[in-house]
Short mmCIF file of N, CA and C in Angstrom, two decimals:
data_model
loop_
_atom_site.label_atom_id
_atom_site.label_comp_id
_atom_site.label_asym_id
_atom_site.label_seq_id
_atom_site.Cartn_x
_atom_site.Cartn_y
_atom_site.Cartn_z
N MET A 646 25.49 -45.34 13.10
CA MET A 646 26.37 -44.27 12.70
C MET A 646 25.84 -43.70 11.38
N THR A 647 25.71 -42.37 11.34
CA THR A 647 25.20 -41.73 10.13
C THR A 647 26.36 -41.21 9.29
N ARG A 648 26.11 -41.21 8.00
CA ARG A 648 27.14 -40.74 7.08
C ARG A 648 26.78 -39.35 6.58
N CYS A 649 27.74 -38.54 6.35
CA CYS A 649 27.53 -37.21 5.79
C CYS A 649 27.43 -37.35 4.28
N THR A 650 26.30 -36.94 3.72
CA THR A 650 26.09 -37.08 2.29
C THR A 650 26.19 -35.75 1.56
N ALA A 651 26.65 -34.71 2.24
CA ALA A 651 26.76 -33.39 1.60
C ALA A 651 27.95 -33.38 0.66
N SER A 652 27.71 -32.89 -0.54
CA SER A 652 28.80 -32.79 -1.51
C SER A 652 29.63 -31.54 -1.22
N ALA A 653 30.79 -31.49 -1.82
CA ALA A 653 31.68 -30.35 -1.61
C ALA A 653 31.05 -29.07 -2.14
N GLY A 654 30.27 -29.17 -3.24
CA GLY A 654 29.60 -27.99 -3.80
C GLY A 654 28.54 -27.44 -2.86
N ARG A 655 27.81 -28.36 -2.23
CA ARG A 655 26.76 -27.94 -1.31
C ARG A 655 27.37 -27.28 -0.08
N VAL A 656 28.45 -27.84 0.43
CA VAL A 656 29.13 -27.25 1.59
C VAL A 656 29.67 -25.87 1.24
N LEU A 657 30.24 -25.72 0.04
CA LEU A 657 30.76 -24.44 -0.40
C LEU A 657 29.63 -23.41 -0.55
N LEU A 658 28.51 -23.85 -1.12
CA LEU A 658 27.36 -22.96 -1.30
C LEU A 658 26.80 -22.50 0.05
N LEU A 659 26.63 -23.43 0.98
CA LEU A 659 26.10 -23.08 2.29
C LEU A 659 27.05 -22.17 3.07
N SER A 660 28.35 -22.42 2.94
CA SER A 660 29.29 -21.55 3.65
C SER A 660 29.34 -20.16 3.01
N ALA A 661 29.20 -20.10 1.69
CA ALA A 661 29.16 -18.79 1.02
C ALA A 661 27.90 -18.02 1.41
N LEU A 662 26.77 -18.72 1.47
CA LEU A 662 25.52 -18.07 1.91
C LEU A 662 25.63 -17.62 3.36
N GLY A 663 26.23 -18.42 4.19
CA GLY A 663 26.41 -18.06 5.60
C GLY A 663 27.30 -16.85 5.77
N ALA A 664 28.26 -16.68 4.87
CA ALA A 664 29.13 -15.51 4.96
C ALA A 664 28.51 -14.28 4.32
N PHE A 665 27.65 -14.49 3.32
CA PHE A 665 27.09 -13.38 2.56
C PHE A 665 25.79 -12.83 3.15
N LEU A 666 24.92 -13.69 3.65
CA LEU A 666 23.60 -13.25 4.10
C LEU A 666 23.58 -12.30 5.29
N PRO A 667 24.49 -12.38 6.24
CA PRO A 667 24.43 -11.41 7.34
C PRO A 667 24.59 -9.95 6.89
N TRP A 668 25.22 -9.73 5.76
CA TRP A 668 25.38 -8.36 5.29
C TRP A 668 24.10 -7.77 4.70
N PRO A 669 23.39 -8.43 3.74
CA PRO A 669 22.19 -7.81 3.17
C PRO A 669 20.93 -7.99 4.02
N ALA A 670 20.94 -8.88 4.99
CA ALA A 670 19.73 -9.10 5.78
C ALA A 670 19.28 -7.84 6.51
N PRO A 671 20.14 -7.09 7.20
CA PRO A 671 19.67 -5.85 7.83
C PRO A 671 19.17 -4.83 6.81
N LEU A 672 19.83 -4.78 5.65
CA LEU A 672 19.37 -3.85 4.61
C LEU A 672 17.98 -4.23 4.10
N ALA A 673 17.75 -5.52 3.92
CA ALA A 673 16.44 -5.97 3.45
C ALA A 673 15.37 -5.69 4.49
N LEU A 674 15.67 -5.94 5.75
CA LEU A 674 14.70 -5.65 6.80
C LEU A 674 14.40 -4.15 6.90
N HIS A 675 15.42 -3.33 6.75
CA HIS A 675 15.23 -1.89 6.76
C HIS A 675 14.37 -1.45 5.57
N GLY A 676 14.62 -2.03 4.41
CA GLY A 676 13.81 -1.71 3.23
C GLY A 676 12.36 -2.12 3.39
N ILE A 677 12.13 -3.27 3.99
CA ILE A 677 10.77 -3.72 4.23
C ILE A 677 10.05 -2.77 5.19
N ALA A 678 10.77 -2.32 6.21
CA ALA A 678 10.16 -1.42 7.18
C ALA A 678 9.90 -0.03 6.59
N GLN A 679 10.76 0.44 5.69
CA GLN A 679 10.62 1.78 5.15
C GLN A 679 9.70 1.87 3.93
N SER A 680 9.43 0.77 3.26
CA SER A 680 8.63 0.85 2.04
C SER A 680 7.22 1.37 2.28
N PRO A 681 6.50 0.95 3.33
CA PRO A 681 5.18 1.56 3.52
C PRO A 681 5.26 3.05 3.81
N VAL A 682 6.30 3.47 4.50
CA VAL A 682 6.45 4.89 4.81
C VAL A 682 6.67 5.68 3.53
N ARG A 683 7.53 5.21 2.66
CA ARG A 683 7.86 5.94 1.44
C ARG A 683 6.78 5.83 0.38
N VAL A 684 6.20 4.65 0.22
CA VAL A 684 5.22 4.45 -0.84
C VAL A 684 3.90 5.12 -0.53
N PHE A 685 3.46 5.05 0.70
CA PHE A 685 2.14 5.54 1.05
C PHE A 685 2.15 6.96 1.64
N ARG A 686 3.14 7.76 1.32
CA ARG A 686 3.20 9.12 1.85
C ARG A 686 2.53 10.10 0.91
N THR A 687 1.34 9.80 0.45
CA THR A 687 0.64 10.71 -0.45
C THR A 687 0.16 11.96 0.28
N ALA A 688 0.06 11.91 1.59
CA ALA A 688 -0.36 13.09 2.34
C ALA A 688 0.72 14.15 2.34
N ASP A 689 1.94 13.81 1.93
CA ASP A 689 2.97 14.84 1.81
C ASP A 689 2.67 15.78 0.66
N LEU A 690 1.96 15.31 -0.35
CA LEU A 690 1.55 16.19 -1.43
C LEU A 690 0.54 17.20 -0.89
N HIS A 691 -0.50 16.66 -0.29
CA HIS A 691 -1.52 17.46 0.37
C HIS A 691 -2.35 16.50 1.21
N GLU A 692 -2.85 16.97 2.32
CA GLU A 692 -3.56 16.10 3.26
C GLU A 692 -4.87 15.56 2.69
N THR A 693 -5.42 16.20 1.66
CA THR A 693 -6.69 15.73 1.10
C THR A 693 -6.51 14.79 -0.08
N VAL A 694 -5.28 14.41 -0.42
CA VAL A 694 -5.04 13.52 -1.56
C VAL A 694 -5.34 12.05 -1.25
N PRO A 695 -5.00 11.50 -0.08
CA PRO A 695 -5.22 10.06 0.13
C PRO A 695 -6.66 9.56 -0.02
N PRO A 696 -7.70 10.26 0.45
CA PRO A 696 -9.04 9.69 0.28
C PRO A 696 -9.46 9.49 -1.17
N PRO A 697 -9.35 10.48 -2.06
CA PRO A 697 -9.74 10.20 -3.44
C PRO A 697 -8.82 9.20 -4.12
N LEU A 698 -7.55 9.19 -3.76
CA LEU A 698 -6.62 8.23 -4.35
C LEU A 698 -6.98 6.81 -3.95
N ALA A 699 -7.31 6.61 -2.68
CA ALA A 699 -7.71 5.27 -2.22
C ALA A 699 -8.99 4.83 -2.91
N THR A 700 -9.94 5.75 -3.08
CA THR A 700 -11.19 5.42 -3.76
C THR A 700 -10.92 5.01 -5.20
N LEU A 701 -10.08 5.76 -5.88
CA LEU A 701 -9.75 5.44 -7.27
C LEU A 701 -9.06 4.09 -7.38
N LEU A 702 -8.10 3.82 -6.51
CA LEU A 702 -7.36 2.57 -6.59
C LEU A 702 -8.22 1.35 -6.28
N VAL A 703 -9.09 1.46 -5.27
CA VAL A 703 -9.92 0.30 -4.93
C VAL A 703 -10.95 0.02 -6.02
N ARG A 704 -11.43 1.07 -6.66
CA ARG A 704 -12.36 0.84 -7.77
C ARG A 704 -11.65 0.23 -8.97
N GLU A 705 -10.42 0.65 -9.21
CA GLU A 705 -9.65 0.08 -10.31
C GLU A 705 -9.37 -1.40 -10.06
N VAL A 706 -8.99 -1.75 -8.84
CA VAL A 706 -8.72 -3.15 -8.51
C VAL A 706 -9.99 -3.98 -8.63
N ALA A 707 -11.13 -3.44 -8.20
CA ALA A 707 -12.39 -4.17 -8.32
C ALA A 707 -12.75 -4.40 -9.78
N LEU A 708 -12.54 -3.39 -10.62
CA LEU A 708 -12.82 -3.54 -12.04
C LEU A 708 -11.90 -4.59 -12.67
N LEU A 709 -10.62 -4.55 -12.33
CA LEU A 709 -9.70 -5.56 -12.85
C LEU A 709 -10.07 -6.96 -12.39
N ASP A 710 -10.51 -7.09 -11.14
CA ASP A 710 -10.94 -8.39 -10.65
C ASP A 710 -12.16 -8.90 -11.41
N LEU A 711 -13.07 -8.02 -11.72
CA LEU A 711 -14.25 -8.42 -12.50
C LEU A 711 -13.85 -8.84 -13.91
N LEU A 712 -12.95 -8.09 -14.53
CA LEU A 712 -12.54 -8.42 -15.89
C LEU A 712 -11.73 -9.71 -15.96
N ARG A 713 -10.97 -10.00 -14.93
CA ARG A 713 -10.17 -11.23 -14.90
C ARG A 713 -10.97 -12.45 -14.47
N GLY A 714 -12.15 -12.25 -13.97
CA GLY A 714 -12.97 -13.38 -13.53
C GLY A 714 -12.57 -13.92 -12.18
N THR A 715 -12.08 -13.06 -11.31
CA THR A 715 -11.63 -13.49 -9.99
C THR A 715 -12.80 -14.00 -9.15
N TYR A 716 -13.97 -13.46 -9.39
CA TYR A 716 -15.14 -13.80 -8.56
C TYR A 716 -15.97 -14.94 -9.14
N ASP A 717 -15.43 -15.68 -10.08
CA ASP A 717 -16.18 -16.78 -10.69
C ASP A 717 -16.52 -17.89 -9.71
N SER A 718 -15.70 -18.07 -8.67
CA SER A 718 -15.96 -19.13 -7.71
C SER A 718 -16.99 -18.72 -6.65
N VAL A 719 -17.33 -17.45 -6.60
CA VAL A 719 -18.33 -16.97 -5.64
C VAL A 719 -19.71 -17.35 -6.18
N PRO A 720 -20.60 -17.87 -5.32
CA PRO A 720 -21.94 -18.23 -5.80
C PRO A 720 -22.65 -17.04 -6.44
N LEU A 721 -23.45 -17.32 -7.45
CA LEU A 721 -24.10 -16.28 -8.24
C LEU A 721 -24.98 -15.38 -7.39
N GLY A 722 -25.64 -15.93 -6.38
CA GLY A 722 -26.50 -15.13 -5.52
C GLY A 722 -25.74 -14.18 -4.60
N ALA A 723 -24.48 -14.50 -4.30
CA ALA A 723 -23.68 -13.66 -3.40
C ALA A 723 -22.88 -12.60 -4.14
N ARG A 724 -22.72 -12.74 -5.44
CA ARG A 724 -21.89 -11.79 -6.18
C ARG A 724 -22.38 -10.35 -6.11
N PRO A 725 -23.69 -10.08 -6.22
CA PRO A 725 -24.12 -8.68 -6.15
C PRO A 725 -23.78 -8.00 -4.83
N ALA A 726 -23.68 -8.74 -3.74
CA ALA A 726 -23.31 -8.15 -2.46
C ALA A 726 -21.80 -8.20 -2.25
N PHE A 727 -21.15 -9.20 -2.79
CA PHE A 727 -19.72 -9.41 -2.53
C PHE A 727 -18.83 -8.50 -3.37
N VAL A 728 -19.16 -8.34 -4.64
CA VAL A 728 -18.29 -7.62 -5.56
C VAL A 728 -18.16 -6.14 -5.21
N PRO A 729 -19.24 -5.39 -4.98
CA PRO A 729 -19.07 -3.95 -4.69
C PRO A 729 -18.80 -3.63 -3.23
N ALA A 730 -18.60 -4.61 -2.38
CA ALA A 730 -18.45 -4.35 -0.95
C ALA A 730 -17.20 -3.52 -0.65
N ALA A 731 -16.06 -3.88 -1.19
CA ALA A 731 -14.83 -3.13 -0.91
C ALA A 731 -14.88 -1.72 -1.49
N PRO A 732 -15.27 -1.53 -2.76
CA PRO A 732 -15.32 -0.16 -3.27
C PRO A 732 -16.31 0.72 -2.50
N LEU A 733 -17.46 0.18 -2.13
CA LEU A 733 -18.43 0.98 -1.38
C LEU A 733 -17.92 1.34 0.01
N THR A 734 -17.30 0.39 0.67
CA THR A 734 -16.78 0.65 2.01
C THR A 734 -15.69 1.72 1.99
N VAL A 735 -14.75 1.58 1.06
CA VAL A 735 -13.66 2.56 0.98
C VAL A 735 -14.20 3.93 0.57
N THR A 736 -15.17 3.96 -0.33
CA THR A 736 -15.75 5.23 -0.75
C THR A 736 -16.46 5.91 0.41
N LEU A 737 -17.20 5.15 1.20
CA LEU A 737 -17.90 5.75 2.35
C LEU A 737 -16.92 6.30 3.38
N VAL A 738 -15.86 5.57 3.65
CA VAL A 738 -14.86 6.05 4.61
C VAL A 738 -14.14 7.27 4.04
N ALA A 739 -13.80 7.24 2.76
CA ALA A 739 -13.05 8.33 2.14
C ALA A 739 -13.87 9.61 2.05
N THR A 740 -15.17 9.51 1.90
CA THR A 740 -15.98 10.73 1.84
C THR A 740 -16.08 11.40 3.20
N GLY A 741 -15.89 10.67 4.26
CA GLY A 741 -15.94 11.26 5.59
C GLY A 741 -14.62 11.83 6.08
N GLU A 742 -13.52 11.51 5.41
CA GLU A 742 -12.22 11.96 5.89
C GLU A 742 -11.94 13.45 5.70
N PRO A 743 -12.34 14.09 4.59
CA PRO A 743 -12.00 15.51 4.43
C PRO A 743 -12.71 16.45 5.42
N ARG A 744 -13.85 16.05 5.94
CA ARG A 744 -14.59 16.95 6.84
C ARG A 744 -13.81 17.28 8.11
N PRO A 745 -13.25 16.31 8.84
CA PRO A 745 -12.45 16.68 10.02
C PRO A 745 -11.23 17.53 9.67
N LEU A 746 -10.63 17.30 8.50
CA LEU A 746 -9.51 18.13 8.10
C LEU A 746 -9.94 19.58 7.94
N ARG A 747 -11.13 19.78 7.39
CA ARG A 747 -11.63 21.12 7.16
C ARG A 747 -12.09 21.78 8.46
N THR A 748 -12.85 21.04 9.28
CA THR A 748 -13.42 21.65 10.48
C THR A 748 -12.42 21.78 11.61
N ARG A 749 -11.55 20.82 11.81
CA ARG A 749 -10.61 20.86 12.93
C ARG A 749 -9.32 21.61 12.61
N HIS A 750 -8.87 21.49 11.35
CA HIS A 750 -7.55 22.02 11.01
C HIS A 750 -7.59 23.11 9.95
N GLY A 751 -8.74 23.35 9.33
CA GLY A 751 -8.85 24.37 8.29
C GLY A 751 -8.17 24.01 7.00
N ILE A 752 -7.97 22.71 6.74
CA ILE A 752 -7.28 22.26 5.53
C ILE A 752 -8.31 21.93 4.46
N THR A 753 -8.22 22.63 3.34
CA THR A 753 -9.09 22.35 2.20
C THR A 753 -8.23 22.18 0.96
N LEU A 754 -8.80 21.56 -0.05
CA LEU A 754 -8.07 21.37 -1.29
C LEU A 754 -7.86 22.71 -1.98
N ARG A 755 -8.78 23.61 -1.81
CA ARG A 755 -8.66 24.93 -2.42
C ARG A 755 -7.48 25.72 -1.83
N GLY A 756 -7.15 25.46 -0.58
CA GLY A 756 -6.06 26.18 0.07
C GLY A 756 -4.70 25.54 -0.13
N ALA A 757 -4.60 24.54 -0.97
CA ALA A 757 -3.34 23.82 -1.15
C ALA A 757 -2.20 24.68 -1.68
N PRO A 758 -2.39 25.49 -2.72
CA PRO A 758 -1.24 26.26 -3.22
C PRO A 758 -0.74 27.30 -2.22
N LEU A 759 -1.59 27.82 -1.38
CA LEU A 759 -1.19 28.88 -0.46
C LEU A 759 -0.62 28.33 0.83
N ARG A 760 -0.79 27.08 1.07
CA ARG A 760 -0.44 26.48 2.35
C ARG A 760 1.05 26.53 2.61
N ARG A 761 1.88 26.31 1.64
CA ARG A 761 3.32 26.22 1.85
C ARG A 761 4.06 27.47 1.36
N ARG A 762 3.35 28.52 1.14
CA ARG A 762 4.00 29.74 0.67
C ARG A 762 4.95 30.26 1.74
N GLY A 763 6.12 30.62 1.30
CA GLY A 763 7.11 31.14 2.23
C GLY A 763 8.07 30.08 2.73
N ARG A 764 7.78 28.83 2.47
CA ARG A 764 8.68 27.74 2.88
C ARG A 764 9.52 27.34 1.69
N PRO A 765 10.75 26.90 1.91
CA PRO A 765 11.59 26.45 0.77
C PRO A 765 11.10 25.15 0.19
#
């Protein structure tokens, strides 16, 4: 026969959590689902903003990693190939993104101020 060793405080805490958590759980899940949509909507400013922004951010993160010594555990021979890999990859992809916008859709950075004229 097993004995119940839960104290009255623990039972009260668990019952309070059981009554309280069903209310904020859907809100938290909704917030988790909506945060990438709201945070990463830089294309709402202009369609050509995300590629240079991504390039800038990945280079900044790489520089901070170098200054903090994040790559100290990487062997010395692999560091020259390992450290610039992410910034170079993102830069190469980002330089190719504006061309389809220009050729397929006629969207250029120069045309940004005129694009929404007449809309509220």
